[in-house]
Amino acid sequence: MSALANHAFAKMNGIGNEIVVVDMRDAASPVTPDDARAVASAEGGVPYDQLMVLQKPRLEGTEAFIRIYNNDGSEAGACGNGMRCVVRRIFEKTGQTTATFETRAGLLNCWQGPAPDLYTVDMGRPKFGWQDIPLAEEFRDTRYIELQIGPIDNPILHSPSAVSMGNPHAIFWVDDVNAYDLGRFGPLLENHPIFPERANITLAHIVDRDHITIRTWERGAGLTKACGSAACATAVAAARLKRANRNVEITLPGGKLGIEWRERDDHVLMTGTATFEYEGTFDPALFAPVT
Ligand SMILES: N[C@@H](CCC[C@H](N)C(=O)O)C(=O)O
């Protein structure tokens, strides 16, 4: 029987990014990719973009080791919107206003503020090396990589920036993020051989040096209303190209995020809201083997 059967969950969202939070710090057995897929897609399940599973802390000074599942059952190293939901949940239960969590991408410091309904996650340092993102072949300069779709002499999308924010991102710079069928191009680009671990695909329009608009096709989850790590990746990529300031507001289909790429330590801070929707317990029937 799945460790999730009869277990409590909270359905939340981070500016429209659908998040389920499960606190499994007291559970002996782990959540499996099959469990994660069942929650997202079985009849009576709880559809989500990311499932945030809190496991027992592995390191002193951390609240939990967090495993992040996409709705296709794959695991991600980072999820900015999901982290704000976890943080809100924990802070409301404990009264804390700061906490440190461990994810596969490393340690994340989080705090409430700068206003009571806002949560900030220090998403760590971006990585730009082709092996770190990772890309399948060497690119000395990942501010623009050679990748295009459409006719060779008149590509529809081309020359994205590539960044790792604990997960791989490609950002295509466009004039209008709504002018492209991202539902069609997203899966082609996510699974392009240049991305050996697949990639999150973002369309970004730089409005001015302080404002950027994006839409994202998420690796393992598809079209979402918001992707926090994509907002961070876009902000640092735009600053690297000297087309935006290091402190920008990113508008996503589900809302806005403040992103600061801090000069003094190279860390990326993401600030935004987290919304609680409802809570419940998982029906064991969700995890029953199909006969
Ligand atoms: N929604 C997230 C990113 C989720 C992970 C992503 N789909 C991946 O597999 O890398 C966010 O808010 O950052």
mmCIF file of C-alpha atoms and ligand atoms in Angstrom:
data_model
loop_
_atom_site.group_PDB
_atom_site.id
_atom_site.type_symbol
_atom_site.label_atom_id
_atom_site.label_comp_id
_atom_site.label_asym_id
_atom_site.label_seq_id
_atom_site.Cartn_x
_atom_site.Cartn_y
_atom_site.Cartn_z
ATOM 1 C CA MET A 1 0.000 0.000 0.000
ATOM 2 C CA SER A 2 1.226 3.478 -0.828
ATOM 3 C CA ALA A 3 2.673 5.574 1.990
ATOM 4 C CA LEU A 4 0.268 8.292 0.819
ATOM 5 C CA ALA A 5 -2.903 6.242 1.479
ATOM 6 C CA ASN A 6 -4.984 7.988 4.159
ATOM 7 C CA HIS A 7 -2.254 10.614 4.498
ATOM 8 C CA ALA A 8 -3.151 14.301 4.932
ATOM 9 C CA PHE A 9 -2.411 16.800 2.178
ATOM 10 C CA ALA A 10 -2.892 20.518 1.538
ATOM 11 C CA LYS A 11 -3.917 21.779 -1.889
ATOM 12 C CA MET A 12 -2.305 25.165 -2.482
ATOM 13 C CA ASN A 13 -1.114 27.284 -5.366
ATOM 14 C CA GLY A 14 1.750 29.668 -5.990
ATOM 15 C CA ILE A 15 0.217 32.338 -8.252
ATOM 16 C CA GLY A 16 -1.694 29.621 -10.088
ATOM 17 C CA ASN A 17 1.052 26.966 -10.109
ATOM 18 C CA GLU A 18 -0.960 23.992 -8.770
ATOM 19 C CA ILE A 19 0.789 22.570 -5.713
ATOM 20 C CA VAL A 20 0.023 19.713 -3.307
ATOM 21 C CA VAL A 21 1.974 19.691 -0.026
ATOM 22 C CA VAL A 22 2.359 16.443 1.945
ATOM 23 C CA ASP A 23 4.190 16.286 5.241
ATOM 24 C CA MET A 24 5.731 12.786 5.409
ATOM 25 C CA ARG A 25 8.320 13.562 8.070
ATOM 26 C CA ASP A 26 6.763 10.882 10.261
ATOM 27 C CA ALA A 27 6.457 8.247 7.519
ATOM 28 C CA ALA A 28 8.752 5.260 7.151
ATOM 29 C CA SER A 29 8.359 4.519 3.441
ATOM 30 C CA PRO A 30 8.926 6.993 0.630
ATOM 31 C CA VAL A 31 6.584 8.253 -2.070
ATOM 32 C CA THR A 32 7.162 6.516 -5.411
ATOM 33 C CA PRO A 33 6.806 7.975 -8.930
ATOM 34 C CA ASP A 34 3.744 5.707 -9.376
ATOM 35 C CA ASP A 35 2.172 7.225 -6.225
ATOM 36 C CA ALA A 36 2.865 10.727 -7.535
ATOM 37 C CA ARG A 37 1.296 9.951 -10.933
ATOM 38 C CA ALA A 38 -1.738 8.373 -9.238
ATOM 39 C CA VAL A 39 -2.417 11.482 -7.132
ATOM 40 C CA ALA A 40 -2.257 13.678 -10.249
ATOM 41 C CA SER A 41 -4.221 11.572 -12.659
ATOM 42 C CA ALA A 42 -6.343 8.850 -10.997
ATOM 43 C CA GLU A 43 -10.077 9.445 -10.756
ATOM 44 C CA GLY A 44 -10.777 11.203 -7.464
ATOM 45 C CA GLY A 45 -7.143 12.368 -7.246
ATOM 46 C CA VAL A 46 -5.843 15.870 -6.685
ATOM 47 C CA PRO A 47 -4.548 17.283 -9.987
ATOM 48 C CA TYR A 48 -1.364 19.279 -9.512
ATOM 49 C CA ASP A 49 1.691 20.598 -11.309
ATOM 50 C CA GLN A 50 4.073 19.719 -8.436
ATOM 51 C CA LEU A 51 3.768 17.508 -5.387
ATOM 52 C CA MET A 52 5.997 18.753 -2.548
ATOM 53 C CA VAL A 53 6.851 15.856 -0.205
ATOM 54 C CA LEU A 54 8.434 16.788 3.125
ATOM 55 C CA GLN A 55 10.674 13.989 4.393
ATOM 56 C CA LYS A 56 12.655 13.768 7.647
ATOM 57 C CA PRO A 57 15.492 16.322 7.716
ATOM 58 C CA ARG A 58 18.865 14.886 6.723
ATOM 59 C CA LEU A 59 20.883 17.877 7.924
ATOM 60 C CA GLU A 60 20.968 19.647 11.252
ATOM 61 C CA GLY A 61 19.351 23.081 11.092
ATOM 62 C CA THR A 62 16.930 22.147 8.293
ATOM 63 C CA GLU A 63 13.177 21.593 8.675
ATOM 64 C CA ALA A 64 12.851 18.850 6.081
ATOM 65 C CA PHE A 65 14.343 17.208 3.023
ATOM 66 C CA ILE A 66 11.901 18.047 0.255
ATOM 67 C CA ARG A 67 11.301 15.819 -2.759
ATOM 68 C CA ILE A 68 9.546 17.525 -5.637
ATOM 69 C CA TYR A 69 7.484 15.462 -8.086
ATOM 70 C CA ASN A 70 6.114 16.693 -11.400
ATOM 71 C CA ASN A 71 2.705 15.320 -12.360
ATOM 72 C CA ASP A 72 4.313 12.835 -14.774
ATOM 73 C CA GLY A 73 6.090 11.228 -11.783
ATOM 74 C CA SER A 74 9.534 12.681 -12.603
ATOM 75 C CA GLU A 75 11.518 14.481 -9.897
ATOM 76 C CA ALA A 76 12.740 18.078 -9.979
ATOM 77 C CA GLY A 77 15.568 19.688 -8.028
ATOM 78 C CA ALA A 78 13.786 23.007 -7.579
ATOM 79 C CA CYS A 79 10.287 24.466 -7.452
ATOM 80 C CA GLY A 80 10.050 28.094 -6.395
ATOM 81 C CA ASN A 81 6.265 28.359 -6.216
ATOM 82 C CA GLY A 82 6.021 25.040 -4.373
ATOM 83 C CA MET A 83 8.589 26.225 -1.837
ATOM 84 C CA ARG A 84 6.527 29.318 -1.005
ATOM 85 C CA CYS A 85 3.519 27.037 -0.403
ATOM 86 C CA VAL A 86 5.556 24.764 1.890
ATOM 87 C CA VAL A 87 6.906 27.778 3.742
ATOM 88 C CA ARG A 88 3.455 29.271 4.297
ATOM 89 C CA ARG A 89 2.124 25.914 5.545
ATOM 90 C CA ILE A 90 5.000 25.439 8.007
ATOM 91 C CA PHE A 91 5.026 29.044 9.206
ATOM 92 C CA GLU A 92 1.259 29.013 9.856
ATOM 93 C CA LYS A 93 1.585 25.832 11.907
ATOM 94 C CA THR A 94 4.679 26.787 13.896
ATOM 95 C CA GLY A 95 4.697 30.576 14.062
ATOM 96 C CA GLN A 96 8.182 30.604 12.532
ATOM 97 C CA THR A 97 9.107 33.389 10.149
ATOM 98 C CA THR A 98 12.352 31.890 8.813
ATOM 99 C CA ALA A 99 13.382 28.346 7.917
ATOM 100 C CA THR A 100 15.932 26.357 5.928
ATOM 101 C CA PHE A 101 14.995 23.371 3.769
ATOM 102 C CA GLU A 102 17.051 20.870 1.809
ATOM 103 C CA THR A 103 16.135 19.882 -1.749
ATOM 104 C CA ARG A 104 18.041 17.890 -4.352
ATOM 105 C CA ALA A 105 19.371 21.253 -5.569
ATOM 106 C CA GLY A 106 20.785 22.200 -2.148
ATOM 107 C CA LEU A 107 19.829 24.279 0.883
ATOM 108 C CA LEU A 108 17.143 26.947 0.572
ATOM 109 C CA ASN A 109 16.715 29.733 3.117
ATOM 110 C CA CYS A 110 13.169 31.059 3.252
ATOM 111 C CA TRP A 111 11.442 33.818 5.171
ATOM 112 C CA GLN A 112 8.186 35.691 5.527
ATOM 113 C CA GLY A 113 8.240 39.177 4.031
ATOM 114 C CA PRO A 114 8.707 41.889 2.999
ATOM 115 C CA ALA A 115 4.914 42.059 3.671
ATOM 116 C CA PRO A 116 2.885 39.592 5.803
ATOM 117 C CA ASP A 117 1.328 37.860 2.758
ATOM 118 C CA LEU A 118 4.647 37.535 0.937
ATOM 119 C CA TYR A 119 7.205 34.743 1.183
ATOM 120 C CA THR A 120 10.787 34.937 -0.040
ATOM 121 C CA VAL A 121 12.880 31.950 -1.110
ATOM 122 C CA ASP A 122 16.625 32.213 -1.605
ATOM 123 C CA MET A 123 16.888 29.998 -4.675
ATOM 124 C CA GLY A 124 20.686 29.911 -4.538
ATOM 125 C CA ARG A 125 23.159 30.601 -7.329
ATOM 126 C CA PRO A 126 22.317 30.164 -11.007
ATOM 127 C CA LYS A 127 24.625 27.992 -13.097
ATOM 128 C CA PHE A 128 25.552 28.816 -16.675
ATOM 129 C CA GLY A 129 28.097 26.123 -17.605
ATOM 130 C CA TRP A 130 26.848 23.795 -20.369
ATOM 131 C CA GLN A 131 27.652 20.694 -18.288
ATOM 132 C CA ASP A 132 25.806 22.115 -15.262
ATOM 133 C CA ILE A 133 22.553 22.956 -17.055
ATOM 134 C CA PRO A 134 23.047 20.317 -18.596
ATOM 135 C CA LEU A 135 23.354 20.589 -22.397
ATOM 136 C CA ALA A 136 24.334 17.657 -24.583
ATOM 137 C CA GLU A 137 27.186 19.497 -26.292
ATOM 138 C CA GLU A 138 29.673 22.202 -25.463
ATOM 139 C CA PHE A 139 28.531 25.824 -25.620
ATOM 140 C CA ARG A 140 31.131 28.275 -24.366
ATOM 141 C CA ASP A 141 28.513 31.018 -24.071
ATOM 142 C CA THR A 142 25.077 29.959 -22.855
ATOM 143 C CA ARG A 143 23.637 33.486 -23.090
ATOM 144 C CA TYR A 144 22.429 32.317 -26.509
ATOM 145 C CA ILE A 145 22.626 28.706 -27.630
ATOM 146 C CA GLU A 146 22.157 27.334 -31.121
ATOM 147 C CA LEU A 147 18.678 25.854 -31.122
ATOM 148 C CA GLN A 148 15.724 26.612 -33.348
ATOM 149 C CA ILE A 149 12.412 25.232 -34.449
ATOM 150 C CA GLY A 150 10.641 25.888 -37.737
ATOM 151 C CA PRO A 151 12.110 26.448 -41.214
ATOM 152 C CA ILE A 152 15.907 26.667 -41.136
ATOM 153 C CA ASP A 153 15.958 30.028 -42.950
ATOM 154 C CA ASN A 154 12.956 31.478 -41.081
ATOM 155 C CA PRO A 155 12.796 29.870 -37.613
ATOM 156 C CA ILE A 156 9.725 30.330 -35.417
ATOM 157 C CA LEU A 157 11.757 30.307 -32.193
ATOM 158 C CA HIS A 158 15.538 30.410 -31.942
ATOM 159 C CA SER A 159 18.667 31.174 -29.889
ATOM 160 C CA PRO A 160 17.417 30.721 -26.315
ATOM 161 C CA SER A 161 19.439 31.519 -23.225
ATOM 162 C CA ALA A 162 20.135 28.464 -21.061
ATOM 163 C CA VAL A 163 20.384 28.504 -17.248
ATOM 164 C CA SER A 164 20.213 26.039 -14.365
ATOM 165 C CA MET A 165 18.291 27.215 -11.299
ATOM 166 C CA GLY A 166 18.625 23.750 -9.743
ATOM 167 C CA ASN A 167 16.675 22.582 -12.792
ATOM 168 C CA PRO A 168 17.268 23.192 -16.507
ATOM 169 C CA HIS A 169 15.728 26.203 -18.266
ATOM 170 C CA ALA A 170 15.731 27.543 -21.826
ATOM 171 C CA ILE A 171 14.420 31.070 -22.381
ATOM 172 C CA PHE A 172 13.356 32.233 -25.842
ATOM 173 C CA TRP A 173 13.242 36.033 -26.216
ATOM 174 C CA VAL A 174 10.125 37.153 -28.097
ATOM 175 C CA ASP A 175 8.031 40.283 -28.695
ATOM 176 C CA ASP A 176 4.742 38.716 -27.611
ATOM 177 C CA VAL A 177 4.617 35.658 -25.329
ATOM 178 C CA ASN A 178 1.023 34.942 -26.385
ATOM 179 C CA ALA A 179 1.792 34.841 -30.103
ATOM 180 C CA TYR A 180 3.153 31.262 -30.004
ATOM 181 C CA ASP A 181 1.460 27.901 -29.567
ATOM 182 C CA LEU A 182 3.513 26.909 -26.511
ATOM 183 C CA GLY A 183 1.301 23.854 -25.987
ATOM 184 C CA ARG A 184 2.590 22.564 -29.333
ATOM 185 C CA PHE A 185 6.226 23.749 -29.289
ATOM 186 C CA GLY A 186 6.761 23.152 -25.555
ATOM 187 C CA PRO A 187 6.921 19.345 -25.645
ATOM 188 C CA LEU A 188 9.150 19.369 -28.755
ATOM 189 C CA LEU A 189 11.638 21.689 -27.076
ATOM 190 C CA GLU A 190 11.398 20.069 -23.622
ATOM 191 C CA ASN A 191 12.453 16.766 -25.194
ATOM 192 C CA HIS A 192 15.004 18.146 -27.682
ATOM 193 C CA PRO A 193 18.217 16.058 -27.705
ATOM 194 C CA ILE A 194 20.230 19.152 -26.722
ATOM 195 C CA PHE A 195 18.676 18.772 -23.222
ATOM 196 C CA PRO A 196 19.773 15.350 -21.873
ATOM 197 C CA GLU A 197 17.620 15.848 -18.744
ATOM 198 C CA ARG A 198 14.847 17.639 -20.670
ATOM 199 C CA ALA A 199 14.186 21.329 -19.898
ATOM 200 C CA ASN A 200 11.617 23.877 -18.804
ATOM 201 C CA ILE A 201 10.788 26.068 -21.810
ATOM 202 C CA THR A 202 9.983 29.755 -21.353
ATOM 203 C CA LEU A 203 8.893 32.511 -23.720
ATOM 204 C CA ALA A 204 10.000 35.896 -22.366
ATOM 205 C CA HIS A 205 9.294 39.462 -23.413
ATOM 206 C CA ILE A 206 11.408 42.219 -21.885
ATOM 207 C CA VAL A 207 8.988 45.105 -21.336
ATOM 208 C CA ASP A 208 11.636 47.430 -19.890
ATOM 209 C CA ARG A 209 14.692 47.087 -17.638
ATOM 210 C CA ASP A 210 12.501 46.434 -14.584
ATOM 211 C CA HIS A 211 9.674 44.310 -16.062
ATOM 212 C CA ILE A 212 9.559 41.026 -17.954
ATOM 213 C CA THR A 213 6.539 38.951 -19.039
ATOM 214 C CA ILE A 214 6.853 35.159 -19.368
ATOM 215 C CA ARG A 215 4.927 31.974 -20.184
ATOM 216 C CA THR A 216 6.369 28.561 -19.378
ATOM 217 C CA TRP A 217 5.995 24.994 -20.556
ATOM 218 C CA GLU A 218 7.213 22.990 -17.554
ATOM 219 C CA ARG A 219 9.292 19.866 -17.839
ATOM 220 C CA GLY A 220 7.161 16.981 -16.598
ATOM 221 C CA ALA A 221 4.052 19.103 -16.020
ATOM 222 C CA GLY A 222 3.210 20.991 -19.234
ATOM 223 C CA LEU A 223 1.658 24.445 -19.524
ATOM 224 C CA THR A 224 1.395 26.135 -16.132
ATOM 225 C CA LYS A 225 0.090 29.460 -14.898
ATOM 226 C CA ALA A 226 3.423 30.110 -13.197
ATOM 227 C CA CYS A 227 6.905 28.679 -12.770
ATOM 228 C CA GLY A 228 9.026 30.317 -10.077
ATOM 229 C CA SER A 229 12.369 28.868 -11.133
ATOM 230 C CA ALA A 230 11.630 29.971 -14.741
ATOM 231 C CA ALA A 231 11.038 33.505 -13.452
ATOM 232 C CA CYS A 232 14.438 33.345 -11.679
ATOM 233 C CA ALA A 233 16.168 31.865 -14.743
ATOM 234 C CA THR A 234 14.642 34.547 -16.991
ATOM 235 C CA ALA A 235 15.668 37.371 -14.655
ATOM 236 C CA VAL A 236 19.305 36.271 -14.491
ATOM 237 C CA ALA A 237 19.455 35.527 -18.226
ATOM 238 C CA ALA A 238 18.095 39.019 -19.042
ATOM 239 C CA ALA A 239 20.572 40.644 -16.619
ATOM 240 C CA ARG A 240 23.446 38.620 -18.133
ATOM 241 C CA LEU A 241 22.485 39.969 -21.536
ATOM 242 C CA LYS A 242 22.497 43.471 -19.986
ATOM 243 C CA ARG A 243 18.898 43.890 -21.107
ATOM 244 C CA ALA A 244 17.402 44.176 -17.593
ATOM 245 C CA ASN A 245 18.344 45.219 -14.069
ATOM 246 C CA ARG A 246 19.195 42.661 -11.395
ATOM 247 C CA ASN A 247 15.979 43.457 -9.535
ATOM 248 C CA VAL A 248 12.918 42.904 -11.731
ATOM 249 C CA GLU A 249 9.198 42.197 -11.611
ATOM 250 C CA ILE A 250 8.148 39.166 -13.634
ATOM 251 C CA THR A 251 4.551 38.885 -14.839
ATOM 252 C CA LEU A 252 3.294 35.335 -15.369
ATOM 253 C CA PRO A 253 -0.192 34.212 -16.468
ATOM 254 C CA GLY A 254 -1.106 33.588 -12.776
ATOM 255 C CA GLY A 255 0.389 36.723 -11.182
ATOM 256 C CA LYS A 256 3.613 38.551 -10.405
ATOM 257 C CA LEU A 257 6.907 37.640 -8.738
ATOM 258 C CA GLY A 258 9.732 39.880 -7.571
ATOM 259 C CA ILE A 259 13.162 38.523 -8.476
ATOM 260 C CA GLU A 260 16.454 39.905 -7.217
ATOM 261 C CA TRP A 261 19.791 38.546 -8.411
ATOM 262 C CA ARG A 262 21.819 39.705 -5.430
ATOM 263 C CA GLU A 263 25.131 41.266 -6.336
ATOM 264 C CA ARG A 264 26.970 40.456 -3.099
ATOM 265 C CA ASP A 265 26.680 36.654 -3.203
ATOM 266 C CA ASP A 266 25.191 35.830 -6.635
ATOM 267 C CA HIS A 267 22.063 34.358 -4.987
ATOM 268 C CA VAL A 268 18.619 34.706 -6.595
ATOM 269 C CA LEU A 269 15.756 35.750 -4.295
ATOM 270 C CA MET A 270 12.179 35.083 -5.350
ATOM 271 C CA THR A 271 9.292 36.829 -3.591
ATOM 272 C CA GLY A 272 5.556 36.231 -4.015
ATOM 273 C CA THR A 273 2.339 35.007 -2.464
ATOM 274 C CA ALA A 274 1.209 31.455 -1.635
ATOM 275 C CA THR A 275 -2.473 30.538 -1.530
ATOM 276 C CA PHE A 276 -4.114 27.831 0.592
ATOM 277 C CA GLU A 277 -7.133 26.205 -1.123
ATOM 278 C CA TYR A 278 -8.242 23.168 0.926
ATOM 279 C CA GLU A 279 -6.957 20.142 2.809
ATOM 280 C CA GLY A 280 -7.929 16.487 2.869
ATOM 281 C CA THR A 281 -6.644 12.918 3.077
ATOM 282 C CA PHE A 282 -5.713 10.701 0.139
ATOM 283 C CA ASP A 283 -8.235 7.972 -0.668
ATOM 284 C CA PRO A 284 -6.406 4.602 -0.593
ATOM 285 C CA ALA A 285 -8.372 3.602 -3.716
ATOM 286 C CA LEU A 286 -6.196 6.043 -5.693
ATOM 287 C CA PHE A 287 -3.248 3.710 -5.239
ATOM 288 C CA ALA A 288 -5.023 0.398 -5.862
ATOM 289 C CA PRO A 289 -3.228 -1.652 -8.514
ATOM 290 C CA VAL A 290 -5.073 -1.756 -11.862
ATOM 291 C CA THR A 291 -6.363 -5.306 -12.436
HETATM 292 N N1 LIG B 1 6.849 25.046 -10.862
HETATM 293 C C1 LIG B 1 8.186 25.054 -10.457
HETATM 294 C C2 LIG B 1 9.195 24.275 -11.250
HETATM 295 C C3 LIG B 1 8.853 22.819 -11.254
HETATM 296 C C4 LIG B 1 9.918 21.870 -11.688
HETATM 297 C C5 LIG B 1 10.033 21.693 -13.154
HETATM 298 N N2 LIG B 1 8.852 21.281 -13.821
HETATM 299 C C6 LIG B 1 11.202 20.770 -13.438
HETATM 300 O O1 LIG B 1 11.016 19.550 -13.640
HETATM 301 O O2 LIG B 1 12.310 21.273 -13.470
HETATM 302 C C7 LIG B 1 8.670 26.375 -9.963
HETATM 303 O O3 LIG B 1 7.831 27.145 -9.490
HETATM 304 O O4 LIG B 1 9.883 26.610 -9.947
#
